[in-house]
Structures are given as C-alpha cells and as structure tokens.
Coordinates of C-alpha atoms in Angstrom, one line a residue:
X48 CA 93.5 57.7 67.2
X49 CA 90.1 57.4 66.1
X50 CA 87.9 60.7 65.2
X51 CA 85.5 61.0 67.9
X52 CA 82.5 61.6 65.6
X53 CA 82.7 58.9 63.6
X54 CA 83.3 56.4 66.6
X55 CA 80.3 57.9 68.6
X56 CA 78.4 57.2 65.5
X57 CA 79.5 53.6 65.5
X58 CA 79.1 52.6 69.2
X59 CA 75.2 54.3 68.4
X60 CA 75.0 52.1 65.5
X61 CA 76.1 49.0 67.2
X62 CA 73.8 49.4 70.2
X63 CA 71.0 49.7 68.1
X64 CA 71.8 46.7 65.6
X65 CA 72.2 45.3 69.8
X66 CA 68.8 45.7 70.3
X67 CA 67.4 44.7 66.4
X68 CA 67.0 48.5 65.3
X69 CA 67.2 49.2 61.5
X70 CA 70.5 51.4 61.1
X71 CA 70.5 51.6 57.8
X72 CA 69.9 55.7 58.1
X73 CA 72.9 56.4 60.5
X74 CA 75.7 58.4 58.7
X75 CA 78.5 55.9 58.7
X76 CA 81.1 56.6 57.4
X77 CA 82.9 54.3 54.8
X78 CA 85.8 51.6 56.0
X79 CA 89.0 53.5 55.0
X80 CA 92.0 51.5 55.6
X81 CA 94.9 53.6 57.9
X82 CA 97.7 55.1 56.1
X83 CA 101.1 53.5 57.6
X84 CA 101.3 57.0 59.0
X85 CA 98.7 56.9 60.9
X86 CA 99.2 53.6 62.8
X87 CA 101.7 54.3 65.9
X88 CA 104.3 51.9 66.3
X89 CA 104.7 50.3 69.7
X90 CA 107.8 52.0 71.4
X91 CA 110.1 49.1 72.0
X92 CA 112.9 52.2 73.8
X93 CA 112.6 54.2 76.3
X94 CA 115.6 56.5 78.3
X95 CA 115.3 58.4 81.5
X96 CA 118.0 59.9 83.1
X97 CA 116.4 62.2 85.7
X98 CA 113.9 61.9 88.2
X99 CA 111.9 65.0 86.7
X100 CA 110.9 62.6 83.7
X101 CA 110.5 59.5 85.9
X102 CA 106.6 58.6 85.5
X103 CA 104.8 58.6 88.2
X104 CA 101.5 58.2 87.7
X105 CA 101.2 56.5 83.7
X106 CA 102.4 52.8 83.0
X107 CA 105.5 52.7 81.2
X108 CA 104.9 51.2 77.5
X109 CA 103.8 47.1 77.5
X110 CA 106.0 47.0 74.4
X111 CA 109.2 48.2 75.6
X112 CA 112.3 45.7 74.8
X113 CA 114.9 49.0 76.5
X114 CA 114.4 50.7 79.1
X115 CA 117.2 53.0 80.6
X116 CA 116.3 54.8 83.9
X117 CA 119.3 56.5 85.2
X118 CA 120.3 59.2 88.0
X119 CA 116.2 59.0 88.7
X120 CA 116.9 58.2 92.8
X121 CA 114.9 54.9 92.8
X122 CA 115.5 53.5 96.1
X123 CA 114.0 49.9 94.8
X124 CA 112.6 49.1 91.8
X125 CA 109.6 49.8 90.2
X126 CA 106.4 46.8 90.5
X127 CA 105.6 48.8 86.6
X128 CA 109.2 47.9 85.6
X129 CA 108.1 43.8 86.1
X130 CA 105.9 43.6 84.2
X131 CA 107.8 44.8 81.2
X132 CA 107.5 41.0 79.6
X133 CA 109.4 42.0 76.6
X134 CA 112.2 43.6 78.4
X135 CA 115.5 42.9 76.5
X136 CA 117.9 45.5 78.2
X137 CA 117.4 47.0 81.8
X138 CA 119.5 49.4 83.0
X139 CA 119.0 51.1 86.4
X140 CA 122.7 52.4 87.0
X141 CA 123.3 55.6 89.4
X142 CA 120.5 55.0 91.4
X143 CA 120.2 54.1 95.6
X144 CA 118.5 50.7 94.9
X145 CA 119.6 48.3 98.3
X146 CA 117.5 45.3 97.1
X147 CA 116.7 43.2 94.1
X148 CA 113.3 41.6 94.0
X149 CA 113.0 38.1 92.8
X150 CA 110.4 38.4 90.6
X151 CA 112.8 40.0 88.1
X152 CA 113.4 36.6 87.2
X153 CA 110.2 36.7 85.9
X154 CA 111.7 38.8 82.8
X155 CA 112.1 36.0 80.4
X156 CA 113.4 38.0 77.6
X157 CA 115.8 39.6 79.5
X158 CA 119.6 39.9 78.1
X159 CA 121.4 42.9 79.8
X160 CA 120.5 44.1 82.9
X161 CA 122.5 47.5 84.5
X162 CA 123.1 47.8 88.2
X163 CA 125.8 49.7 87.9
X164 CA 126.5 52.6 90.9
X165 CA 124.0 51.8 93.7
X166 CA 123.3 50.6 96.9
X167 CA 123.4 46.7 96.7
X168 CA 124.7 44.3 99.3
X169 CA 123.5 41.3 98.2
X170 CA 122.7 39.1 94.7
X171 CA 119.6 37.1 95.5
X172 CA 120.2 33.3 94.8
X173 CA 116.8 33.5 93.6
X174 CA 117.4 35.2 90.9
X175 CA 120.5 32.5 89.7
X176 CA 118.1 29.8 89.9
X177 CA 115.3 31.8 88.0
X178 CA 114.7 31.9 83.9
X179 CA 117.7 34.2 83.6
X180 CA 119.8 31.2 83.8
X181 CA 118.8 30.4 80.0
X182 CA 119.0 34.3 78.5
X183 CA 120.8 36.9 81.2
X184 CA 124.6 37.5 79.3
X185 CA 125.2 41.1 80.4
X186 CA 125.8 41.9 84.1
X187 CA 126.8 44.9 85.8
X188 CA 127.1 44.6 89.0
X189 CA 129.8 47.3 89.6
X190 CA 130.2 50.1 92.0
X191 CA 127.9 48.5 95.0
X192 CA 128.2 47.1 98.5
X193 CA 128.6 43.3 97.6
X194 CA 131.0 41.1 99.7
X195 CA 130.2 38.0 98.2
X196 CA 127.9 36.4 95.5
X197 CA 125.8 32.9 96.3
X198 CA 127.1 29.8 95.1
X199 CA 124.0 29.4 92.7
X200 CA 125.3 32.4 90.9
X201 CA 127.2 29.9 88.8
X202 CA 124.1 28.4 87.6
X203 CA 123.7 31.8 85.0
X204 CA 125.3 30.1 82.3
X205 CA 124.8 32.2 79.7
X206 CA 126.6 35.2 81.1
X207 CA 129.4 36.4 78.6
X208 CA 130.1 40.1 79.8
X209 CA 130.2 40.7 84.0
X210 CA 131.4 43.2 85.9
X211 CA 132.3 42.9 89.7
X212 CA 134.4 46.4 89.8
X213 CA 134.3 48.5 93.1
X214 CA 132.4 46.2 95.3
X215 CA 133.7 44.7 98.6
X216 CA 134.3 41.0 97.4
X217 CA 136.4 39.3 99.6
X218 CA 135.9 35.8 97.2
X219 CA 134.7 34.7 93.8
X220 CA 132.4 31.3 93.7
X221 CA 134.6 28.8 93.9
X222 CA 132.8 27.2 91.0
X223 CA 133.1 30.3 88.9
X224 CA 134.7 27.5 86.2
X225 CA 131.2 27.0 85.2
X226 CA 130.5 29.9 83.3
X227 CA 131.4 28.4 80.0
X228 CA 130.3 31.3 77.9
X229 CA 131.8 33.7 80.3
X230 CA 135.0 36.0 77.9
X231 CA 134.9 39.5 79.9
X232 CA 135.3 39.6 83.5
X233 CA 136.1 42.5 85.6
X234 CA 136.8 42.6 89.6
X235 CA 139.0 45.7 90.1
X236 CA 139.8 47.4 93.3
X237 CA 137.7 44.6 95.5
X238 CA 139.4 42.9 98.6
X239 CA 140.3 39.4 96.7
X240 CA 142.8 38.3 98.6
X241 CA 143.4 34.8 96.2
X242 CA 141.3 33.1 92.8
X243 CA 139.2 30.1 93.1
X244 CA 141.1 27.1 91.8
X245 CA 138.1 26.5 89.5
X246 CA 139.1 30.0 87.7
X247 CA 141.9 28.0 85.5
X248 CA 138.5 26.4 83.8
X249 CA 137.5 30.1 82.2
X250 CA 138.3 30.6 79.1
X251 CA 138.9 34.9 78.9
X252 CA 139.3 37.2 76.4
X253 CA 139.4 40.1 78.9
X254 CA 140.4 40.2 82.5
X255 CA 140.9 42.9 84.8
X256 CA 142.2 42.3 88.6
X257 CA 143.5 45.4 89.3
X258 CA 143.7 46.3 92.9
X259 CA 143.3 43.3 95.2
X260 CA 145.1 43.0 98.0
X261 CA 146.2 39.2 96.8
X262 CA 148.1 37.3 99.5
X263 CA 150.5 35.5 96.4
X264 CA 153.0 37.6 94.4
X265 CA 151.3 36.3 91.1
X266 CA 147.5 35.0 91.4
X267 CA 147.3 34.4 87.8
X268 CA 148.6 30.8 87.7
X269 CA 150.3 29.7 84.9
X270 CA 147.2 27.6 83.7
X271 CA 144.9 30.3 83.4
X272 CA 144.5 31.3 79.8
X273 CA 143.0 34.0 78.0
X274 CA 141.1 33.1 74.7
X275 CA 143.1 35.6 72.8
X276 CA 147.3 35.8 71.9
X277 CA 148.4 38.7 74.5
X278 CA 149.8 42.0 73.1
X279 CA 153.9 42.3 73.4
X280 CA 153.0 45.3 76.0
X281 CA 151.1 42.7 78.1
X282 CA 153.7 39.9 77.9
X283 CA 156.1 42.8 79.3
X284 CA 154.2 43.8 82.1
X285 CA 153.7 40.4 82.9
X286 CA 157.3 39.5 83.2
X287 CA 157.8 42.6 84.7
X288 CA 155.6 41.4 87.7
X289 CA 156.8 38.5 87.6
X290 CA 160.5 38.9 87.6
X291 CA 160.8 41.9 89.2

C-alpha cells in the first residue's frame, strides 16, 4: 500500500508536468525500492467452510489456483467463481447446488474439481466436450442425484481419480474403456445392475462396487484386471464370493 502523502504529491506532480508546469519545487520524495515485506503476495488459496464467511459483496482473489467453499448453502454456483482463470482445485462439496453451468469449462487450468454431497441430477455433456477434456483428473461426483452420465463423458481423458459413490446410477457409459488414465474408480451403493463390456479395457488400481443390486452372481469378469497384485485378503474374499 502506498502512503497517501507521498502519492497525492505524485499525482499533483504528474498533472502539472501534464500541463508543462516546472515541478522541480514539489517535495518528492526519493524512489525507495520495497522491502520483500512490503510487497503482498497474490493469495493463490482460499477455504470457506461456512456461509458466515462466504463473500458477498467483494470479488474473490484473481490469483487464486484453490478455492474450497464448503457447507456455505450455494444453491448454484457463483458467476465470481468463473472467472477464477487460474483455478487449479475447486471444491464446492456439502452444498445444495442442482445445476452445473457450462461455462466452467471455461476454467482451463482446472485439475480437481469437488462436487461431493449436493443436489445434482445431471453431468452436462458440455462440460465433456469443453477444455477439461485436456487437464480435469480429479472428479467427485459422489453423494448426488445422478442416474446416468452422457456418453461424451468419456471424452475427459485425462481423469485418473472419480468418484460415482451414492448416486442413483442405473449404468456406466458403455464406453467407459476409454478413460486410459483412469486407476481409482468408485461407484458404491448405486443401482448398477451389470458393467459395460467396455469396462475389461480399464486398467485399475482401485475399484470399489460395493452395493449394486447386480443381476450376475460375479460382475467382475475374469478379464478385468486391476493394475496392482491383489492382497491375499482380497484373493480370499474373492473366492469366497465366488465359491460360496
């Protein structure tokens, strides 16, 4: 922050050199470079988790790359939120959002995005043919309304981590297979009554299926693979099902 004297004194001096005035007689003071100190970083993180200390009348910070805003009551999300440019990491979880708005594929940057415990019914296909195809690799999409996701939402290739659990999915995209880089996946407690053939193309390191109401004993066919060796207590339970 400046010191208010010294940058009246300036703006006086520049309006007069403005209009050819001599200034050599105004008391400026000498160029002092800022001490580190001094200089405020940009704020790249920001975390709200209430709706007492959700802004509502500033702009959140241009420079933010995280921005957390949890348990605030947002019922969509916030036109200040998009243009967050440098957004790395979004997370709006425990909120009563219904809608996502397709210009949050206008977040270029973005890498993680939180949507964890709200009120969504739908995964715009807008969205999986916007520019988070080439950097989106952390979805949470868990504890929402969802039934089923578009067939486009195979066309975010980048995704790694996604989480599906406590939704209402009654089917996967049946070109799921495509999501090379995909090694967590989670679906638990949905209503999946059978796996896309194109699911023996994934190549897991964590999978979690727990509590669908699958129509064959064993949905995991044999040549589905997980990227890692499986414990001895998986192998069990496995053979437990499977034998039982």
């Amino acid at each position: 922050q400046a010191n208010a004297s010294n940058l009246k004194n300036f703006l006086s001096a520049v309006r007069l050199a403005h209009q050819g005035t001599n200034i050599s007689a105004l008391p400026l003071s000498a160029l002092v470079p800022a001490k580190t100190s001094e200089v405020e970083k940009p704020k790249t993180k920001m975390i709200i988790t209430s709706k007492r200390d959700y802004p509502l009348t500033k702009n959140f910070p241009y420079s933010l790359e995280h921005l957390q805003a949890s348990y605030c009551k947002l019922a969509r999300i916030d036109t200040r939120v998009l243009c967050l440019k440098k957004l790395r990491k979004l997370d709006l979880s425990h909120n009563h959002i219904k809608q996502l708005p397709a210009t949050i594929g206008d977040l270029v940057f973005l890498q993680e995005l939180n949507l964890h415990d709200n009120h969504l019914e739908t995964f715009s296909s807008a969205l999986c043919t916007s520019t988070l195809q080439k950097s989106l690799q952390c979805l949470d999409l868990s504890q929402n309304k969802i039934k089923a996701l578009p067939i486009q939402f195979c066309q975010l290739r980048e995704l790694v981590n996604l989480k599906l659990d406590d939704n209402e999915l009654i089917r996967l995209p049946f070109k799921i297979g495509q999501l090379d880089h995909l090694r967590f996946l989670s679906a638990a407690r949905n209503k999946l009554p059978f796996l896309p053939s194109d699911f023996r193309k994934l190549c897991l390191e964590s999978l979690d299926l727990f509590g669908n109401p699958f129509e064959q004993p064993n949905p995991l066919v044999p040549n589905i693979q997980l990227k890692i060796p499986l414990t001895l207590l998986e192998c069990a339970a496995r053979a437990t099902v499977n034998y039982r």
